XYZ file of C-alpha atoms in Angstrom:
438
model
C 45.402 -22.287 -29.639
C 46.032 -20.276 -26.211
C 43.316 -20.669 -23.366
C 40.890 -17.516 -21.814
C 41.144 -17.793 -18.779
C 38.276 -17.014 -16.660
C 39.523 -17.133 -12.888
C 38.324 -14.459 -11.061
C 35.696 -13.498 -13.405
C 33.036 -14.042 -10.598
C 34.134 -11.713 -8.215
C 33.398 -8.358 -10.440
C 34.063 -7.220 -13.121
C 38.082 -7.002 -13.053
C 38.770 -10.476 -14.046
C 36.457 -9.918 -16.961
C 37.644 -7.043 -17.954
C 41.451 -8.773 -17.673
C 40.087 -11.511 -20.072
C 39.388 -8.920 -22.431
C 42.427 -7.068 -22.278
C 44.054 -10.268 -23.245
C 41.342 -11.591 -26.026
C 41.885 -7.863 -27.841
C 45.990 -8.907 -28.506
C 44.312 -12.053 -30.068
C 41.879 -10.473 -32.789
C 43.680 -7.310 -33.859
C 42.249 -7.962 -37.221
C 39.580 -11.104 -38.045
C 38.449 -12.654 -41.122
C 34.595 -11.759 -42.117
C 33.235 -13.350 -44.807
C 36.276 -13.686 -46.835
C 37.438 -10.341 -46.501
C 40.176 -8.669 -44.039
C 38.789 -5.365 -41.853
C 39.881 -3.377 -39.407
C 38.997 -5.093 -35.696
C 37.316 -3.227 -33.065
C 39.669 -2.198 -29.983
C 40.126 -2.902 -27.176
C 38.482 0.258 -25.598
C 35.028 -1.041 -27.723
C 35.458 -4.676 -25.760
C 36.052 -3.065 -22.427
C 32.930 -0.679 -22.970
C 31.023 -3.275 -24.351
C 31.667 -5.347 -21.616
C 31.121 -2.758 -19.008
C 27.611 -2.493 -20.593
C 26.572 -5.542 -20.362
C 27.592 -5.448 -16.615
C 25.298 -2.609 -16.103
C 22.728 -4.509 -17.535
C 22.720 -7.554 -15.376
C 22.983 -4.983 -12.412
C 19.846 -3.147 -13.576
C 17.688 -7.007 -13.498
C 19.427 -8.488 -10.192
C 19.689 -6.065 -8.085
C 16.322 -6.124 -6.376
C 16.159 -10.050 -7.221
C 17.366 -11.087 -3.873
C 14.549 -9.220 -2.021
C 11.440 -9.420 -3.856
C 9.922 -12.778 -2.308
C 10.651 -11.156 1.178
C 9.648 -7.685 -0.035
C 6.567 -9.027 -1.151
C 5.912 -11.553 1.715
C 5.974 -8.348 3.461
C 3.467 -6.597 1.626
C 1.113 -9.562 2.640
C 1.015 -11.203 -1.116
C 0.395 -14.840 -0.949
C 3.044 -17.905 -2.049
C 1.216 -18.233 -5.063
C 1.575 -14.520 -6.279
C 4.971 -14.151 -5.003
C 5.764 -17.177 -7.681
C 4.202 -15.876 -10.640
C 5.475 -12.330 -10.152
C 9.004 -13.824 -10.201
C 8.264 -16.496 -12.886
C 6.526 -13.773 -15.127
C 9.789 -12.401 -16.019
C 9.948 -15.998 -18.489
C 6.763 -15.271 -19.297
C 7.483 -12.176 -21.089
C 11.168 -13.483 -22.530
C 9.478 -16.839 -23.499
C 7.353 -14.683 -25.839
C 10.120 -12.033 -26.950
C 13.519 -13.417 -27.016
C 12.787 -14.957 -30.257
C 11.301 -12.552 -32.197
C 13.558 -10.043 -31.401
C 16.683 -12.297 -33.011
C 14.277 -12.745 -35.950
C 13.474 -8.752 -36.328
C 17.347 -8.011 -35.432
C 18.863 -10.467 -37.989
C 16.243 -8.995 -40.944
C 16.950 -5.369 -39.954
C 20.985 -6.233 -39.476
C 20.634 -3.885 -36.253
C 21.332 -4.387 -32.949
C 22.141 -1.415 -30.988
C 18.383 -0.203 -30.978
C 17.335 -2.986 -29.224
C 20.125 -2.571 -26.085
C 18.317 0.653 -26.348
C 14.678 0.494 -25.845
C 15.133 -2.644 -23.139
C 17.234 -0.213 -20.928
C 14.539 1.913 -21.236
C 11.868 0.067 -20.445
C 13.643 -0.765 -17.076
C 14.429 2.576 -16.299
C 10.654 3.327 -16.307
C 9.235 0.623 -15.010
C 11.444 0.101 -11.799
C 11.094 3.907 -11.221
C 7.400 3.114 -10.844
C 7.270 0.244 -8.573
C 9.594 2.611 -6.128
C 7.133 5.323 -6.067
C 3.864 3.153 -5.653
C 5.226 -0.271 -4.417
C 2.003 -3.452 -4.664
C 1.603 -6.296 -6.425
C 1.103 -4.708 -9.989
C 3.654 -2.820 -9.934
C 5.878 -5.709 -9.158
C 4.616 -7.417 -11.928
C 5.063 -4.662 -14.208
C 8.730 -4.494 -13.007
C 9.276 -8.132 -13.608
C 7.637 -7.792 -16.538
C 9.948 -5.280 -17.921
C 13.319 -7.441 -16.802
C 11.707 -10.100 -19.041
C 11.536 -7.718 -21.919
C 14.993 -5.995 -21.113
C 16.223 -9.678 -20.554
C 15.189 -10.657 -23.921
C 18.247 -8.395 -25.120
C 20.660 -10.092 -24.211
C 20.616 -12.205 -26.738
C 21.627 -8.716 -29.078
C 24.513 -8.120 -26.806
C 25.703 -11.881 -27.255
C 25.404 -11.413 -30.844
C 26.906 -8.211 -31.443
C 29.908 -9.490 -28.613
C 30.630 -12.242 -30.995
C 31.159 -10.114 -33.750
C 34.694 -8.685 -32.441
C 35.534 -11.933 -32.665
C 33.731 -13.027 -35.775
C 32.216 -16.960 -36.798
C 34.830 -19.356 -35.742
C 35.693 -17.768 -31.851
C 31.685 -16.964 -31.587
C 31.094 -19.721 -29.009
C 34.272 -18.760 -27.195
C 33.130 -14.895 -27.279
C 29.552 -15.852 -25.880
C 31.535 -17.968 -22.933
C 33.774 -14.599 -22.611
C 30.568 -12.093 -22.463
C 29.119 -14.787 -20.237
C 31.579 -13.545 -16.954
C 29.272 -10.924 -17.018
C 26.548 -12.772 -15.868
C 27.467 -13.845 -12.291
C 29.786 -10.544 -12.499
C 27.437 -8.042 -12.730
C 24.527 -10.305 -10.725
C 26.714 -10.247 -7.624
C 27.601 -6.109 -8.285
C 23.849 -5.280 -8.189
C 23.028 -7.616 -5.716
C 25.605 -6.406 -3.392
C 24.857 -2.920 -3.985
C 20.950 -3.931 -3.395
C 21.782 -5.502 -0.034
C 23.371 -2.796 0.906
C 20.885 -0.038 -0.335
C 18.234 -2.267 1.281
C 19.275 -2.606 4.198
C 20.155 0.866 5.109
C 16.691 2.552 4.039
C 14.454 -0.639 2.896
C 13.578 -2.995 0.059
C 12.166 -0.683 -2.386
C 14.926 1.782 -2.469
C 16.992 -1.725 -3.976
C 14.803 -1.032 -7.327
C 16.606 2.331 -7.863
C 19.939 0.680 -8.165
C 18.340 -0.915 -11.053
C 17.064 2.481 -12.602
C 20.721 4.253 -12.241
C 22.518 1.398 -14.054
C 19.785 1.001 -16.446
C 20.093 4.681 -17.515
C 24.248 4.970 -17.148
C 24.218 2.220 -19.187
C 21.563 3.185 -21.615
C 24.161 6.703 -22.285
C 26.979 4.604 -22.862
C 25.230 2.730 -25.656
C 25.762 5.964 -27.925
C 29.154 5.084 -27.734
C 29.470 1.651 -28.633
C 30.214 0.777 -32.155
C 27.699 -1.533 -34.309
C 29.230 -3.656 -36.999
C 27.306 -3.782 -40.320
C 27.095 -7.485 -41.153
C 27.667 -7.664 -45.120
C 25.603 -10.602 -45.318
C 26.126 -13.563 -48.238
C 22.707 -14.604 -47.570
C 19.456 -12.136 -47.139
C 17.260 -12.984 -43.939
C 14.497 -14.867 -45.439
C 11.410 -17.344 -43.645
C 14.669 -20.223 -44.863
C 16.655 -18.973 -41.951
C 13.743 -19.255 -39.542
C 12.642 -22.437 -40.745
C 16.281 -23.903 -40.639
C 16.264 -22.931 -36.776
C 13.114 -24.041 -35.424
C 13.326 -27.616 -37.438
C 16.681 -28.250 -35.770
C 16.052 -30.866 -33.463
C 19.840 -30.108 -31.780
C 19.126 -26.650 -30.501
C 15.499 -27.541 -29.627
C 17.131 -31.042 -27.257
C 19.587 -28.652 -25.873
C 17.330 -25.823 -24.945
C 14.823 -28.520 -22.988
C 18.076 -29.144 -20.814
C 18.523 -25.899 -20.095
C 15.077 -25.081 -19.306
C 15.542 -28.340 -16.567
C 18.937 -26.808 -15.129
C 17.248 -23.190 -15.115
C 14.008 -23.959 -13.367
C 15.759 -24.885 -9.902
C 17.888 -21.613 -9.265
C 14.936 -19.699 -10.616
C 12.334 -21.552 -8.094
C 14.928 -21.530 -5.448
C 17.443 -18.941 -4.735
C 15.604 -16.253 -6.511
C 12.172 -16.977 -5.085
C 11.714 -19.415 -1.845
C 15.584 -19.902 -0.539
C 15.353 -16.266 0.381
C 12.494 -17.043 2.477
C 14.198 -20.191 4.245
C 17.010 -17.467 4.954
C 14.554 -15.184 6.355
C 13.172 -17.592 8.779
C 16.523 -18.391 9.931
C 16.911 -15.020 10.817
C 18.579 -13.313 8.032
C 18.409 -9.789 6.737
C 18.668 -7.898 3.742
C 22.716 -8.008 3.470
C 22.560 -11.399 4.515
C 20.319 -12.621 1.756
C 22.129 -10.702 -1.126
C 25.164 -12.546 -0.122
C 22.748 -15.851 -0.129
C 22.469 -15.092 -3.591
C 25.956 -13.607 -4.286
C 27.657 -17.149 -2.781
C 25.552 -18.685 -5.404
C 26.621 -16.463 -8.253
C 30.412 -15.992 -7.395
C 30.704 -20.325 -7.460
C 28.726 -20.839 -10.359
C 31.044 -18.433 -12.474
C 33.929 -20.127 -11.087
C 32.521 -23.467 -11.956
C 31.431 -21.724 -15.558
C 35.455 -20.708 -15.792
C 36.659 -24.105 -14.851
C 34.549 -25.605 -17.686
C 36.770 -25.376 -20.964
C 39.947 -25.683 -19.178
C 39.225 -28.090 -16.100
C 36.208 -30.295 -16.595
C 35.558 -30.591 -19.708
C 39.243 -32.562 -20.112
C 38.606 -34.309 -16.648
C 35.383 -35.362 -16.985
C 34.145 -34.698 -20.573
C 31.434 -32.563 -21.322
C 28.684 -35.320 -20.775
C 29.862 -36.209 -17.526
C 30.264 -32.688 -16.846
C 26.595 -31.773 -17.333
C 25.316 -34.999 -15.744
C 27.237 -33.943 -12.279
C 25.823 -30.502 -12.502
C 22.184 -31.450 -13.111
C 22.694 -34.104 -10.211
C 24.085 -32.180 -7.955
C 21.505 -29.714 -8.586
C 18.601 -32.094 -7.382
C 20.186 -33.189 -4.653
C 20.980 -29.693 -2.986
C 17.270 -28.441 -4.293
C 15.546 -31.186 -2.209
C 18.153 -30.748 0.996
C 18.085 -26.981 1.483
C 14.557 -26.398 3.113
C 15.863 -28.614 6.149
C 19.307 -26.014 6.702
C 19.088 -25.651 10.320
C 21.184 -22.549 10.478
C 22.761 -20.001 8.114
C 25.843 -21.404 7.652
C 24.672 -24.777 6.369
C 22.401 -22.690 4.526
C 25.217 -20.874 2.702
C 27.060 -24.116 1.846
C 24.676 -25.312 0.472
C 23.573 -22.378 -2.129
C 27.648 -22.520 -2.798
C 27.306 -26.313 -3.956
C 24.082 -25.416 -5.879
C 25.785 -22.212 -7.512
C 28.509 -24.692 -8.731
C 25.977 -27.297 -10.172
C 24.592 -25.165 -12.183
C 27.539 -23.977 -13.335
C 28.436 -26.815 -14.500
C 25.208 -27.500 -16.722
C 24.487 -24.176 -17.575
C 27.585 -23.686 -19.301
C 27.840 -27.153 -21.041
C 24.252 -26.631 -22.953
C 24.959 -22.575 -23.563
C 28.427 -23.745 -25.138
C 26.648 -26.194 -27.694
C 24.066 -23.477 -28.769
C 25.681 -21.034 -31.072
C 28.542 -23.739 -32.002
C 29.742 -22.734 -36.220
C 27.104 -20.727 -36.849
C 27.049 -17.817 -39.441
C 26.555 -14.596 -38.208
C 23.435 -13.415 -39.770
C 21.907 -16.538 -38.152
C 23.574 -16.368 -34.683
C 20.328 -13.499 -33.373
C 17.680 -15.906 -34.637
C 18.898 -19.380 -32.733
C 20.925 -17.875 -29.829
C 16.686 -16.177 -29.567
C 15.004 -19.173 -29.783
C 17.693 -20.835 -27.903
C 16.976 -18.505 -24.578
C 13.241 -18.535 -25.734
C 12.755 -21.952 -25.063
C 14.642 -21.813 -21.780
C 12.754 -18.645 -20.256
C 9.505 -21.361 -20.189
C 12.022 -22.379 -17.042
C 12.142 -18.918 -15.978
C 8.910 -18.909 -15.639
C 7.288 -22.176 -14.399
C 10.440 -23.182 -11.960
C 9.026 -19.831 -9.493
C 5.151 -20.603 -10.554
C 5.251 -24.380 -9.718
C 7.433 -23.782 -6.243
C 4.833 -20.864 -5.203
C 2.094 -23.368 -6.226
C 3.186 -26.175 -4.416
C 4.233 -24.467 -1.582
C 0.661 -22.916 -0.812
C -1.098 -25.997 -1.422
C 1.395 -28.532 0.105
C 4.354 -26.855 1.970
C 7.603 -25.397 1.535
C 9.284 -28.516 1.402
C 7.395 -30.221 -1.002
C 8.173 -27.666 -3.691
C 11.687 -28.199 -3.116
C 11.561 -32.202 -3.132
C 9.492 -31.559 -6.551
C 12.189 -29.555 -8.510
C 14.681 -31.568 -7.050
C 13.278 -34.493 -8.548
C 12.776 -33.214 -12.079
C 16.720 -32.120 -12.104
C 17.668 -35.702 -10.917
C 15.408 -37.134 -14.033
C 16.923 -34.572 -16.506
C 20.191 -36.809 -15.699
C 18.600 -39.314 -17.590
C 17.731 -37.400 -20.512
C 21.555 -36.211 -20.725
C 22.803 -39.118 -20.954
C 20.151 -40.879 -23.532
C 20.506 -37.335 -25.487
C 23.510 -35.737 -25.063
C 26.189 -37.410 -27.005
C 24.122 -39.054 -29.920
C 21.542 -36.867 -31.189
C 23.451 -33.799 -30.104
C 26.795 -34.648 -31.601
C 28.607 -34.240 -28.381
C 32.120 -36.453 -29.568
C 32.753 -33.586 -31.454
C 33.609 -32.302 -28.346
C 36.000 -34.994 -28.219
C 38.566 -34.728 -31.213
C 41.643 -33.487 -31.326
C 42.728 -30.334 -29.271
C 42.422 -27.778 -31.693
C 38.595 -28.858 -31.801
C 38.143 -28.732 -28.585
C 39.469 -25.808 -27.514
C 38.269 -23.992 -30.345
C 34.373 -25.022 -29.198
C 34.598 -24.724 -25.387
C 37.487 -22.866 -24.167
């Protein structure tokens, strides 16, 4: 079986978009359930795709500005890290359900829907009367539109169908640090030109062009062998596999959560950075974690294995989390968000790989949902514990703290990883491999 490759993918959305146009000559027609139909096009890939772009724009593209926005507005450490972390507050909460109530109903499209919505509205009013509610009904929201996402991963995997869904989630995934580093370039640029706030109607425009282009997308009707029941949920939550693997990626998600999205701004700030400088803080740390994410199936996986591949991300991650308060300048600073970016790469992508590995479609909603459920706890308590720590302690201190916890998670990989997870699978022949990761 032929590679994707995903070079490029992290510097927009025209690598991703190339990786399409080649993944469409590959699944002209799929097998669903025992029966030949019709495969969607490559038009429904490319707007799908474009979508889902849109989408991360409308939750990043104010992301890089909030702490200092709201420094600004005289909020304290402490509320500057829950109004960030509430974001996993909400998804902890809703990205499970909503697999569970799309997998019963067999729809997904609704769902895109209502979430782009929601952000439209929301973002529209934290422009008009900018404080701290406001921000945390914003952040709110892009917890509740975020909780989507596992919809568009599910109804993504369907052009490819059961045995390709892990590789179509890894495909949909360029869109990610794609679409991050669109809105947060657009953001920086928005912000810095008239201020902040106007960065939160970048998100509104994408969230509505997006929202109209959902009437366009198609939604495949799942003829399901076996009717959602309590079996399906209960399956799920008892597996000890995807429960072990979300705890890992609620470790590797806490640090760029309390870090570049919440308190790295703010060491950029004091170093004398401004708005376009601190998007492209955040965009260094997006544009090398997708390349690290590409490199994964076709570079380091095969070089290093997958267990040696998350245990170098999770380290590195520690490492640069406890170094970066102490940047002296900008430039150090930069380096080392780019090091950080590719750490988490690295883990991120192992432990999102492993999640929706061989499993049938009308169960995919209900454990990719608990899946990012679990993780969105990281979400929320990486930003919570850093503004907490940093208000009673210092700065510093928070970093040193969720350093330390990424360092530990090491251990846990490599007690966890390859025997209770079933990692050597991994491992077999080619075919396997490539079939899983690539």
């Amino acid at each position: 079986m032929r590679t994707f490759k995903h070079a490029g993918a992290a510097t927009g959305g025209h690598g991703g978009i190339a990786v399409l146009a080649f993944a469409v000559k590959r699944v002209r027609r799929k097998e669903w359930g025992g029966s030949m139909e019709k495969a969607f096009t490559k038009k429904d890939m490319v707007l799908f795709f474009i979508i889902s772009l849109l989408f991360f724009i409308s939750v990043s593209a104010f992301d890089p500005f909030i702490s200092t926005y709201a420094k600004e507005l005289g909020i304290s450490s402490i509320v500057i890290g829950s109004i960030i972390g509430v974001t996993g507050l909400a998804s902890l909460f809703t990205r499970f359900p909503i697999g569970i109530v799309s997998d019963a109903l067999n729809k997904r499209r609704i769902f895109l829907q209502i979430g782009l919505v929601i952000t439209a509205v929301t973002w529209t009013l934290a422009f008009i009367a900018p404080n701290s509610t406001t921000l945390y009904l914003g952040k709110i929201s892009d917890g509740l539109t975020s909780s989507t996402w596992v919809i568009y991963n599910v109804m993504f995997a369907s052009f490819f169908g059961r045995k390709e869904a892990a590789k179509a989630v890894a495909i949909l995934s360029v869109a990610s640090p794609a679409g991050s580093l669109l809105g947060s370039t657009i953001g920086g640029l928005i912000a810095n030109s008239y201020g902040y706030q106007y960065s939160f109607l970048v998100a509104v425009v994408a969230a509505v062009t997006a929202l109209m282009l959902t009437f366009f997308i198609k939604e495949k009707s799942v003829d399901l062998k076996e009717k959602y029941d309590k079996k399906i949920f209960v399956e799920q939550v008892t597996d000890r596999k995807i429960w072990l693997i979300a705890i890992l990626a609620t470790i590797a998600i806490m640090v760029p959560f309390g870090t570049r999205d919440t308190f790295t701004p703010l060491v950029a700030k004091d170093l004398g950075a401004n708005a376009i400088a601190i998007s492209w803080l955040s965009n260094t740390h997006l544009i090398v974690y997708g390349l690290a994410a590409a490199l994964c199936g076709n570079f380091f996986y095969k070089k290093l294995g997958i267990i040696n591949t998350a245990i170098t991300g999770a380290a590195l991650q520690g490492i640069i989390a406890i170094v970066i308060p102490y940047a002296p300048n900008l430039p150090t600073l930069f380096v080392l968000q780019a090091i950080a970016g590719f750490a988490f790469g690295l883990i991120f992508t192992v432990v999102t790989s492993l999640s929706v590995h061989n499993i049938p479609e009308n169960k995919q909603s209900t454990r990719m949902g608990l899946f990012q459920s679990i993780y969105s706890a990281g979400i929320f308590f990486g930003p919570v514990m850093m503004g907490v720590l940093t208000e009673s302690f210092s700065r510093q201190t928070g970093f040193l703290i969720i350093g330390v916890i990424s360092l530990i998670s090491v251990i846990f990989i490599k007690l966890n990883l390859g025997t209770n997870i079933g990692i050597d699978s991994f491992r077999e022949p080619r075919s396997k491999l490539e079939e899983i990761t690539e």
